[in-house]
Amino acid sequence: MKKLVPDVICESVFAIDLDKLKKKRILGLLVDIDNTLVPWGKPEIEEAFVAWVKRVKEEGFKICLVSNAKKERAQKIATSLGIPAVGLALKPLGRSFRRGMSLLNLAPDEVAVVGDQLFTDVLGGNRLGIHTILINPISKNELDTTKWMRRLEHRILETMVKRGLISAQHAKIRQGRD
Ligand SMILES: [Mg+2]
């Protein structure tokens, strides 16, 4: 259970407090694609998310996409953003996160994982001791298996609140949209 607890829960990538990350000496972000930067099933990244990536870079962070999407798709989006990508990541396996860190030339305590799923993004990041940021999925439109996973995530978050692992307020950010 502890490996599933995110360090931070945010409404969306736009709500991530970059100053706080700087204070934690975090220098890079490993960011999920589907339902974190791009609505599920959509081929293109929207302008607001392009602008967010640009701002993150301007703030001095390095950024790499780490996605379970096909390599080609991950690479295409990354190229349009001028950042590296690790596609077909098989998260929560650690290999892709390690690859992402090596592309950014950063250590686990210098990066944060940003993603919308407990069992891939958060679990994978926590296993490597990386700071994990869980955000709400952009779109409710998902694969049936993911929808099933959402219900499970929901119950796990409730249990985390009961055990005092996260605050009810934090859990609410996430559950408000699921
Ligand atoms: Mg995702």
Short mmCIF file of N, CA and C and ligand atoms in Angstrom, two decimals:
data_model
loop_
_atom_site.label_atom_id
_atom_site.label_comp_id
_atom_site.label_asym_id
_atom_site.label_seq_id
_atom_site.Cartn_x
_atom_site.Cartn_y
_atom_site.Cartn_z
N MET A 1 0.83 -1.23 0.00
CA MET A 1 0.00 0.00 0.00
C MET A 1 0.85 1.26 0.00
N LYS A 2 1.91 1.27 0.84
CA LYS A 2 2.73 2.49 0.95
C LYS A 2 3.36 2.89 -0.38
N LYS A 3 3.67 1.89 -1.20
CA LYS A 3 4.29 2.19 -2.49
C LYS A 3 3.31 2.82 -3.47
N LEU A 4 2.03 2.83 -3.10
CA LEU A 4 1.01 3.43 -3.96
C LEU A 4 0.65 4.86 -3.54
N VAL A 5 1.24 5.30 -2.42
CA VAL A 5 0.87 6.63 -1.91
C VAL A 5 1.65 7.72 -2.65
N PRO A 6 0.93 8.60 -3.35
CA PRO A 6 1.64 9.69 -4.04
C PRO A 6 2.12 10.74 -3.03
N ASP A 7 3.21 11.41 -3.34
CA ASP A 7 3.68 12.48 -2.46
C ASP A 7 2.76 13.68 -2.54
N VAL A 8 2.24 13.93 -3.73
CA VAL A 8 1.36 15.09 -3.95
C VAL A 8 0.21 14.67 -4.86
N ILE A 9 -0.98 15.23 -4.62
CA ILE A 9 -2.09 15.04 -5.54
C ILE A 9 -2.52 16.41 -6.06
N CYS A 10 -2.59 16.55 -7.38
CA CYS A 10 -2.97 17.83 -7.99
C CYS A 10 -4.13 17.63 -8.95
N GLU A 11 -4.87 18.71 -9.12
CA GLU A 11 -5.99 18.73 -10.06
C GLU A 11 -5.54 18.40 -11.49
N SER A 12 -4.42 19.00 -11.88
CA SER A 12 -3.89 18.80 -13.24
C SER A 12 -2.43 19.23 -13.22
N VAL A 13 -1.75 19.08 -14.36
CA VAL A 13 -0.35 19.53 -14.39
C VAL A 13 -0.23 21.03 -14.09
N PHE A 14 -1.29 21.77 -14.45
CA PHE A 14 -1.25 23.23 -14.24
C PHE A 14 -1.19 23.60 -12.76
N ALA A 15 -1.65 22.68 -11.92
CA ALA A 15 -1.69 22.96 -10.47
C ALA A 15 -0.39 22.56 -9.76
N ILE A 16 0.55 21.99 -10.49
CA ILE A 16 1.81 21.57 -9.85
C ILE A 16 2.60 22.80 -9.42
N ASP A 17 3.01 22.80 -8.16
CA ASP A 17 3.74 23.94 -7.61
C ASP A 17 5.23 23.80 -7.93
N LEU A 18 5.66 24.50 -8.98
CA LEU A 18 7.05 24.36 -9.45
C LEU A 18 8.05 24.92 -8.43
N ASP A 19 7.65 25.96 -7.71
CA ASP A 19 8.55 26.53 -6.70
C ASP A 19 8.84 25.53 -5.58
N LYS A 20 7.79 24.81 -5.20
CA LYS A 20 7.95 23.79 -4.17
C LYS A 20 8.92 22.71 -4.64
N LEU A 21 8.82 22.34 -5.90
CA LEU A 21 9.72 21.32 -6.44
C LEU A 21 11.16 21.84 -6.41
N LYS A 22 11.32 23.12 -6.73
CA LYS A 22 12.67 23.71 -6.70
C LYS A 22 13.25 23.65 -5.30
N LYS A 23 12.37 23.95 -4.32
CA LYS A 23 12.82 23.91 -2.92
C LYS A 23 13.25 22.50 -2.52
N LYS A 24 12.64 21.52 -3.13
CA LYS A 24 13.01 20.12 -2.86
C LYS A 24 14.23 19.71 -3.67
N ARG A 25 14.79 20.65 -4.38
CA ARG A 25 15.95 20.41 -5.26
C ARG A 25 15.65 19.42 -6.37
N ILE A 26 14.41 19.44 -6.82
CA ILE A 26 14.03 18.62 -7.98
C ILE A 26 14.33 19.41 -9.25
N LEU A 27 15.04 18.76 -10.16
CA LEU A 27 15.53 19.47 -11.36
C LEU A 27 14.88 18.98 -12.64
N GLY A 28 14.15 17.86 -12.55
CA GLY A 28 13.57 17.31 -13.77
C GLY A 28 12.25 16.61 -13.52
N LEU A 29 11.44 16.54 -14.58
CA LEU A 29 10.14 15.86 -14.49
C LEU A 29 10.06 14.72 -15.50
N LEU A 30 9.56 13.58 -15.04
CA LEU A 30 9.27 12.45 -15.92
C LEU A 30 7.76 12.40 -16.06
N VAL A 31 7.27 12.80 -17.22
CA VAL A 31 5.83 13.06 -17.36
C VAL A 31 5.15 12.03 -18.26
N ASP A 32 4.05 11.50 -17.77
CA ASP A 32 3.19 10.58 -18.51
C ASP A 32 2.51 11.34 -19.67
N ILE A 33 2.08 10.63 -20.69
CA ILE A 33 1.39 11.31 -21.80
C ILE A 33 -0.13 11.18 -21.67
N ASP A 34 -0.63 9.93 -21.79
CA ASP A 34 -2.08 9.77 -21.94
C ASP A 34 -2.86 10.09 -20.67
N ASN A 35 -3.75 11.01 -20.83
CA ASN A 35 -4.60 11.55 -19.76
C ASN A 35 -3.85 12.39 -18.73
N THR A 36 -2.57 12.64 -19.01
CA THR A 36 -1.81 13.59 -18.19
C THR A 36 -1.55 14.85 -19.02
N LEU A 37 -1.04 14.64 -20.26
CA LEU A 37 -0.77 15.77 -21.16
C LEU A 37 -1.72 15.81 -22.35
N VAL A 38 -2.23 14.64 -22.70
CA VAL A 38 -3.11 14.52 -23.88
C VAL A 38 -4.35 13.72 -23.47
N PRO A 39 -5.57 14.21 -23.81
CA PRO A 39 -6.76 13.43 -23.48
C PRO A 39 -6.68 12.05 -24.10
N TRP A 40 -7.15 11.05 -23.39
CA TRP A 40 -7.06 9.68 -23.88
C TRP A 40 -7.70 9.57 -25.27
N GLY A 41 -6.99 8.91 -26.16
CA GLY A 41 -7.54 8.66 -27.49
C GLY A 41 -7.32 9.80 -28.49
N LYS A 42 -6.79 10.93 -28.02
CA LYS A 42 -6.55 12.06 -28.92
C LYS A 42 -5.11 12.00 -29.44
N PRO A 43 -4.92 12.27 -30.72
CA PRO A 43 -3.56 12.18 -31.26
C PRO A 43 -2.68 13.38 -30.91
N GLU A 44 -3.30 14.56 -30.77
CA GLU A 44 -2.51 15.78 -30.64
C GLU A 44 -2.53 16.34 -29.21
N ILE A 45 -1.47 17.07 -28.88
CA ILE A 45 -1.42 17.76 -27.59
C ILE A 45 -2.02 19.16 -27.76
N GLU A 46 -2.86 19.55 -26.80
CA GLU A 46 -3.52 20.86 -26.89
C GLU A 46 -2.56 21.99 -26.50
N GLU A 47 -2.87 23.16 -27.02
CA GLU A 47 -2.02 24.34 -26.87
C GLU A 47 -1.67 24.65 -25.39
N ALA A 48 -2.66 24.52 -24.51
CA ALA A 48 -2.43 24.85 -23.10
C ALA A 48 -1.35 23.94 -22.49
N PHE A 49 -1.32 22.69 -22.94
CA PHE A 49 -0.33 21.76 -22.40
C PHE A 49 1.04 22.01 -23.01
N VAL A 50 1.05 22.42 -24.28
CA VAL A 50 2.31 22.81 -24.92
C VAL A 50 2.90 23.99 -24.15
N ALA A 51 2.04 24.93 -23.80
CA ALA A 51 2.48 26.13 -23.07
C ALA A 51 3.00 25.74 -21.68
N TRP A 52 2.36 24.77 -21.06
CA TRP A 52 2.81 24.33 -19.73
C TRP A 52 4.22 23.74 -19.81
N VAL A 53 4.44 22.89 -20.83
CA VAL A 53 5.77 22.28 -21.00
C VAL A 53 6.82 23.38 -21.21
N LYS A 54 6.45 24.36 -22.00
CA LYS A 54 7.35 25.47 -22.29
C LYS A 54 7.71 26.21 -21.00
N ARG A 55 6.68 26.45 -20.18
CA ARG A 55 6.89 27.16 -18.92
C ARG A 55 7.80 26.36 -17.97
N VAL A 56 7.55 25.05 -17.93
CA VAL A 56 8.38 24.18 -17.07
C VAL A 56 9.85 24.29 -17.49
N LYS A 57 10.06 24.29 -18.80
CA LYS A 57 11.44 24.41 -19.30
C LYS A 57 12.03 25.79 -18.97
N GLU A 58 11.21 26.81 -19.16
CA GLU A 58 11.69 28.17 -18.86
C GLU A 58 12.03 28.35 -17.38
N GLU A 59 11.30 27.61 -16.54
CA GLU A 59 11.57 27.66 -15.10
C GLU A 59 12.86 26.91 -14.75
N GLY A 60 13.46 26.28 -15.76
CA GLY A 60 14.76 25.65 -15.55
C GLY A 60 14.72 24.14 -15.33
N PHE A 61 13.54 23.55 -15.45
CA PHE A 61 13.45 22.10 -15.28
C PHE A 61 13.76 21.38 -16.58
N LYS A 62 14.36 20.20 -16.44
CA LYS A 62 14.48 19.29 -17.58
C LYS A 62 13.22 18.44 -17.58
N ILE A 63 12.80 18.01 -18.74
CA ILE A 63 11.56 17.24 -18.79
C ILE A 63 11.65 16.14 -19.84
N CYS A 64 11.16 14.97 -19.47
CA CYS A 64 11.18 13.81 -20.38
C CYS A 64 9.83 13.10 -20.29
N LEU A 65 9.29 12.71 -21.43
CA LEU A 65 8.05 11.95 -21.42
C LEU A 65 8.36 10.49 -21.15
N VAL A 66 7.59 9.86 -20.28
CA VAL A 66 7.72 8.42 -20.03
C VAL A 66 6.32 7.83 -20.16
N SER A 67 6.11 7.10 -21.24
CA SER A 67 4.74 6.68 -21.56
C SER A 67 4.66 5.23 -21.98
N ASN A 68 3.57 4.60 -21.62
CA ASN A 68 3.33 3.24 -22.07
C ASN A 68 2.81 3.21 -23.51
N ALA A 69 2.60 4.39 -24.09
CA ALA A 69 2.15 4.46 -25.48
C ALA A 69 3.24 3.93 -26.41
N LYS A 70 2.85 3.64 -27.64
CA LYS A 70 3.83 3.16 -28.62
C LYS A 70 4.94 4.19 -28.80
N LYS A 71 6.15 3.67 -29.08
CA LYS A 71 7.33 4.54 -29.19
C LYS A 71 7.13 5.69 -30.18
N GLU A 72 6.56 5.34 -31.33
CA GLU A 72 6.38 6.34 -32.39
C GLU A 72 5.54 7.52 -31.92
N ARG A 73 4.44 7.18 -31.25
CA ARG A 73 3.51 8.21 -30.78
C ARG A 73 4.18 9.08 -29.70
N ALA A 74 4.86 8.42 -28.76
CA ALA A 74 5.54 9.16 -27.69
C ALA A 74 6.61 10.09 -28.28
N GLN A 75 7.35 9.55 -29.26
CA GLN A 75 8.43 10.31 -29.87
C GLN A 75 7.90 11.51 -30.66
N LYS A 76 6.78 11.30 -31.34
CA LYS A 76 6.19 12.37 -32.15
C LYS A 76 5.79 13.55 -31.26
N ILE A 77 5.13 13.23 -30.15
CA ILE A 77 4.70 14.29 -29.23
C ILE A 77 5.93 14.97 -28.60
N ALA A 78 6.91 14.15 -28.21
CA ALA A 78 8.12 14.70 -27.60
C ALA A 78 8.86 15.63 -28.56
N THR A 79 8.95 15.22 -29.81
CA THR A 79 9.64 16.03 -30.82
C THR A 79 8.94 17.37 -30.98
N SER A 80 7.60 17.34 -30.98
CA SER A 80 6.86 18.59 -31.14
C SER A 80 7.09 19.51 -29.94
N LEU A 81 7.47 18.94 -28.81
CA LEU A 81 7.71 19.74 -27.60
C LEU A 81 9.20 20.04 -27.40
N GLY A 82 10.05 19.43 -28.22
CA GLY A 82 11.49 19.64 -28.09
C GLY A 82 12.08 19.00 -26.84
N ILE A 83 11.53 17.85 -26.46
CA ILE A 83 12.04 17.13 -25.28
C ILE A 83 12.20 15.65 -25.62
N PRO A 84 12.96 14.90 -24.79
CA PRO A 84 13.12 13.47 -25.06
C PRO A 84 11.92 12.66 -24.57
N ALA A 85 11.84 11.41 -25.04
CA ALA A 85 10.76 10.53 -24.61
C ALA A 85 11.24 9.10 -24.47
N VAL A 86 10.61 8.39 -23.55
CA VAL A 86 10.76 6.94 -23.46
C VAL A 86 9.36 6.36 -23.72
N GLY A 87 9.21 5.72 -24.87
CA GLY A 87 7.92 5.12 -25.21
C GLY A 87 7.89 3.66 -24.83
N LEU A 88 6.73 3.05 -24.97
CA LEU A 88 6.54 1.63 -24.63
C LEU A 88 7.21 1.32 -23.29
N ALA A 89 6.88 2.14 -22.32
CA ALA A 89 7.64 2.17 -21.06
C ALA A 89 7.40 0.97 -20.15
N LEU A 90 6.27 0.28 -20.33
CA LEU A 90 5.92 -0.84 -19.45
C LEU A 90 5.95 -0.44 -17.97
N LYS A 91 5.47 0.77 -17.68
CA LYS A 91 5.34 1.18 -16.29
C LYS A 91 4.37 0.22 -15.60
N PRO A 92 4.54 -0.20 -14.37
CA PRO A 92 5.45 0.40 -13.38
C PRO A 92 6.88 -0.15 -13.37
N LEU A 93 7.28 -0.92 -14.37
CA LEU A 93 8.67 -1.40 -14.36
C LEU A 93 9.62 -0.21 -14.29
N GLY A 94 10.71 -0.39 -13.56
CA GLY A 94 11.61 0.72 -13.29
C GLY A 94 12.49 1.12 -14.47
N ARG A 95 12.65 0.20 -15.40
CA ARG A 95 13.59 0.43 -16.50
C ARG A 95 13.36 1.76 -17.24
N SER A 96 12.10 2.04 -17.56
CA SER A 96 11.80 3.24 -18.34
C SER A 96 12.08 4.52 -17.54
N PHE A 97 11.79 4.49 -16.25
CA PHE A 97 12.08 5.67 -15.43
C PHE A 97 13.59 5.88 -15.34
N ARG A 98 14.31 4.76 -15.21
CA ARG A 98 15.78 4.88 -15.16
C ARG A 98 16.32 5.43 -16.48
N ARG A 99 15.71 4.97 -17.58
CA ARG A 99 16.11 5.47 -18.89
C ARG A 99 15.83 6.98 -18.98
N GLY A 100 14.66 7.38 -18.51
CA GLY A 100 14.29 8.80 -18.50
C GLY A 100 15.29 9.62 -17.70
N MET A 101 15.66 9.09 -16.53
CA MET A 101 16.62 9.82 -15.68
C MET A 101 17.97 9.93 -16.37
N SER A 102 18.36 8.86 -17.07
CA SER A 102 19.67 8.92 -17.73
C SER A 102 19.63 9.88 -18.91
N LEU A 103 18.48 9.97 -19.60
CA LEU A 103 18.36 10.95 -20.69
C LEU A 103 18.48 12.38 -20.14
N LEU A 104 18.00 12.58 -18.93
CA LEU A 104 18.06 13.92 -18.32
C LEU A 104 19.35 14.11 -17.50
N ASN A 105 20.08 13.01 -17.36
CA ASN A 105 21.30 13.03 -16.57
C ASN A 105 21.04 13.44 -15.11
N LEU A 106 19.98 12.89 -14.55
CA LEU A 106 19.59 13.21 -13.18
C LEU A 106 19.40 11.93 -12.36
N ALA A 107 19.50 12.08 -11.03
CA ALA A 107 19.35 10.96 -10.10
C ALA A 107 17.91 10.90 -9.58
N PRO A 108 17.51 9.76 -8.97
CA PRO A 108 16.13 9.62 -8.48
C PRO A 108 15.67 10.74 -7.54
N ASP A 109 16.60 11.27 -6.73
CA ASP A 109 16.17 12.33 -5.80
C ASP A 109 16.16 13.71 -6.46
N GLU A 110 16.46 13.74 -7.77
CA GLU A 110 16.45 15.03 -8.48
C GLU A 110 15.28 15.14 -9.46
N VAL A 111 14.45 14.09 -9.53
CA VAL A 111 13.32 14.12 -10.47
C VAL A 111 11.99 13.87 -9.75
N ALA A 112 10.90 14.19 -10.45
CA ALA A 112 9.56 13.85 -9.98
C ALA A 112 8.83 13.15 -11.11
N VAL A 113 8.02 12.17 -10.75
CA VAL A 113 7.16 11.51 -11.74
C VAL A 113 5.80 12.19 -11.70
N VAL A 114 5.26 12.51 -12.86
CA VAL A 114 3.94 13.12 -12.95
C VAL A 114 3.05 12.22 -13.79
N GLY A 115 1.92 11.78 -13.24
CA GLY A 115 1.04 10.90 -14.01
C GLY A 115 -0.32 10.76 -13.38
N ASP A 116 -1.23 10.09 -14.10
CA ASP A 116 -2.62 10.01 -13.65
C ASP A 116 -2.98 8.64 -13.07
N GLN A 117 -2.03 7.70 -13.03
CA GLN A 117 -2.39 6.37 -12.55
C GLN A 117 -1.53 5.88 -11.37
N LEU A 118 -2.24 5.34 -10.37
CA LEU A 118 -1.54 4.82 -9.19
C LEU A 118 -0.66 3.62 -9.51
N PHE A 119 -1.18 2.73 -10.36
CA PHE A 119 -0.49 1.45 -10.56
C PHE A 119 0.63 1.50 -11.59
N THR A 120 0.73 2.57 -12.32
CA THR A 120 1.84 2.69 -13.27
C THR A 120 2.78 3.81 -12.82
N ASP A 121 2.25 5.03 -12.82
CA ASP A 121 3.10 6.20 -12.55
C ASP A 121 3.57 6.27 -11.09
N VAL A 122 2.61 6.19 -10.18
CA VAL A 122 2.95 6.36 -8.76
C VAL A 122 3.74 5.15 -8.24
N LEU A 123 3.24 3.97 -8.51
CA LEU A 123 3.93 2.76 -8.04
C LEU A 123 5.35 2.69 -8.62
N GLY A 124 5.47 2.93 -9.91
CA GLY A 124 6.79 2.88 -10.56
C GLY A 124 7.75 3.89 -9.98
N GLY A 125 7.27 5.10 -9.76
CA GLY A 125 8.12 6.16 -9.21
C GLY A 125 8.53 5.86 -7.77
N ASN A 126 7.55 5.48 -6.96
CA ASN A 126 7.83 5.22 -5.54
C ASN A 126 8.84 4.09 -5.35
N ARG A 127 8.73 3.07 -6.19
CA ARG A 127 9.66 1.95 -6.07
C ARG A 127 11.11 2.38 -6.21
N LEU A 128 11.32 3.45 -7.00
CA LEU A 128 12.69 3.93 -7.20
C LEU A 128 13.03 5.09 -6.27
N GLY A 129 12.10 5.39 -5.36
CA GLY A 129 12.35 6.50 -4.42
C GLY A 129 12.24 7.87 -5.06
N ILE A 130 11.44 7.94 -6.14
CA ILE A 130 11.25 9.22 -6.83
C ILE A 130 10.03 9.93 -6.24
N HIS A 131 10.08 11.25 -6.17
CA HIS A 131 8.94 12.06 -5.74
C HIS A 131 7.79 11.86 -6.74
N THR A 132 6.60 11.52 -6.24
CA THR A 132 5.50 11.21 -7.18
C THR A 132 4.35 12.20 -7.06
N ILE A 133 3.89 12.65 -8.23
CA ILE A 133 2.77 13.60 -8.29
C ILE A 133 1.64 12.97 -9.08
N LEU A 134 0.53 12.74 -8.40
CA LEU A 134 -0.65 12.16 -9.05
C LEU A 134 -1.57 13.28 -9.48
N ILE A 135 -2.00 13.25 -10.73
CA ILE A 135 -2.95 14.28 -11.19
C ILE A 135 -4.24 13.59 -11.65
N ASN A 136 -5.29 14.37 -11.80
CA ASN A 136 -6.55 13.83 -12.30
C ASN A 136 -6.43 13.52 -13.78
N PRO A 137 -7.03 12.40 -14.23
CA PRO A 137 -7.03 12.14 -15.67
C PRO A 137 -7.77 13.25 -16.41
N ILE A 138 -7.24 13.68 -17.55
CA ILE A 138 -7.86 14.77 -18.31
C ILE A 138 -9.26 14.35 -18.77
N SER A 139 -9.33 13.13 -19.27
CA SER A 139 -10.59 12.68 -19.88
C SER A 139 -11.13 11.46 -19.15
N LYS A 140 -12.45 11.38 -19.08
CA LYS A 140 -13.07 10.21 -18.47
C LYS A 140 -13.21 9.08 -19.47
N ASN A 141 -12.99 9.45 -20.70
CA ASN A 141 -13.12 8.51 -21.79
C ASN A 141 -11.88 7.62 -21.85
N GLU A 142 -12.01 6.38 -21.37
CA GLU A 142 -10.82 5.53 -21.30
C GLU A 142 -11.17 4.09 -21.67
N LEU A 143 -10.15 3.26 -21.74
CA LEU A 143 -10.36 1.83 -21.94
C LEU A 143 -11.17 1.26 -20.78
N ASP A 144 -11.93 0.22 -21.02
CA ASP A 144 -12.71 -0.40 -19.95
C ASP A 144 -11.81 -0.89 -18.81
N THR A 145 -10.65 -1.44 -19.18
CA THR A 145 -9.75 -1.93 -18.13
C THR A 145 -9.27 -0.78 -17.26
N THR A 146 -9.07 0.39 -17.89
CA THR A 146 -8.63 1.55 -17.11
C THR A 146 -9.76 2.03 -16.21
N LYS A 147 -10.99 1.98 -16.72
CA LYS A 147 -12.15 2.40 -15.90
C LYS A 147 -12.25 1.51 -14.67
N TRP A 148 -12.03 0.21 -14.88
CA TRP A 148 -12.06 -0.73 -13.76
C TRP A 148 -10.96 -0.35 -12.77
N MET A 149 -9.80 -0.01 -13.32
CA MET A 149 -8.67 0.39 -12.49
C MET A 149 -8.99 1.65 -11.69
N ARG A 150 -9.74 2.56 -12.29
CA ARG A 150 -10.12 3.81 -11.61
C ARG A 150 -10.93 3.52 -10.35
N ARG A 151 -11.85 2.55 -10.48
CA ARG A 151 -12.68 2.22 -9.30
C ARG A 151 -11.80 1.65 -8.19
N LEU A 152 -10.83 0.85 -8.61
CA LEU A 152 -9.91 0.29 -7.64
C LEU A 152 -9.07 1.41 -6.99
N GLU A 153 -8.58 2.34 -7.83
CA GLU A 153 -7.80 3.48 -7.33
C GLU A 153 -8.61 4.26 -6.29
N HIS A 154 -9.88 4.45 -6.62
CA HIS A 154 -10.81 5.17 -5.76
C HIS A 154 -10.85 4.54 -4.37
N ARG A 155 -10.99 3.23 -4.35
CA ARG A 155 -11.09 2.53 -3.07
C ARG A 155 -9.77 2.56 -2.32
N ILE A 156 -8.68 2.47 -3.05
CA ILE A 156 -7.37 2.52 -2.41
C ILE A 156 -7.14 3.90 -1.78
N LEU A 157 -7.54 4.94 -2.51
CA LEU A 157 -7.38 6.30 -1.96
C LEU A 157 -8.20 6.45 -0.68
N GLU A 158 -9.41 5.89 -0.67
CA GLU A 158 -10.24 5.93 0.54
C GLU A 158 -9.54 5.25 1.71
N THR A 159 -8.94 4.09 1.41
CA THR A 159 -8.22 3.37 2.46
C THR A 159 -7.02 4.18 2.95
N MET A 160 -6.34 4.85 2.03
CA MET A 160 -5.19 5.68 2.42
C MET A 160 -5.63 6.78 3.38
N VAL A 161 -6.80 7.35 3.12
CA VAL A 161 -7.31 8.41 4.00
C VAL A 161 -7.58 7.81 5.38
N LYS A 162 -8.25 6.65 5.41
CA LYS A 162 -8.57 6.00 6.69
C LYS A 162 -7.31 5.69 7.49
N ARG A 163 -6.25 5.33 6.80
CA ARG A 163 -5.00 4.99 7.49
C ARG A 163 -4.12 6.20 7.75
N GLY A 164 -4.60 7.36 7.35
CA GLY A 164 -3.84 8.58 7.60
C GLY A 164 -2.63 8.75 6.70
N LEU A 165 -2.61 8.04 5.58
CA LEU A 165 -1.47 8.14 4.66
C LEU A 165 -1.56 9.37 3.76
N ILE A 166 -2.79 9.78 3.45
CA ILE A 166 -3.00 11.04 2.73
C ILE A 166 -4.17 11.76 3.39
N SER A 167 -4.27 13.06 3.16
CA SER A 167 -5.37 13.80 3.78
C SER A 167 -6.64 13.62 2.97
N ALA A 168 -7.78 13.74 3.66
CA ALA A 168 -9.07 13.61 2.98
C ALA A 168 -9.18 14.68 1.90
N GLN A 169 -8.63 15.83 2.18
CA GLN A 169 -8.67 16.94 1.23
C GLN A 169 -7.95 16.58 -0.06
N HIS A 170 -6.79 15.94 0.12
CA HIS A 170 -6.02 15.50 -1.04
C HIS A 170 -6.77 14.47 -1.87
N ALA A 171 -7.36 13.49 -1.15
CA ALA A 171 -8.08 12.43 -1.84
C ALA A 171 -9.25 13.02 -2.63
N LYS A 172 -9.84 14.04 -2.06
CA LYS A 172 -11.01 14.66 -2.68
C LYS A 172 -10.66 15.28 -4.04
N ILE A 173 -9.49 15.86 -4.13
CA ILE A 173 -9.05 16.46 -5.39
C ILE A 173 -9.19 15.41 -6.48
N ARG A 174 -8.74 14.22 -6.16
CA ARG A 174 -8.74 13.16 -7.13
C ARG A 174 -10.14 12.59 -7.37
N GLN A 175 -10.87 12.41 -6.25
CA GLN A 175 -12.14 11.70 -6.38
C GLN A 175 -13.25 12.57 -6.95
N GLY A 176 -13.04 13.87 -6.89
CA GLY A 176 -14.04 14.77 -7.41
C GLY A 176 -14.34 14.54 -8.88
N ARG A 177 -13.37 14.02 -9.59
CA ARG A 177 -13.53 13.89 -11.04
C ARG A 177 -13.78 12.46 -11.49
N ASP A 178 -13.45 11.49 -10.63
CA ASP A 178 -13.56 10.09 -11.06
C ASP A 178 -14.99 9.59 -11.10
MG MG B 1 -1.77 8.11 -18.14
#
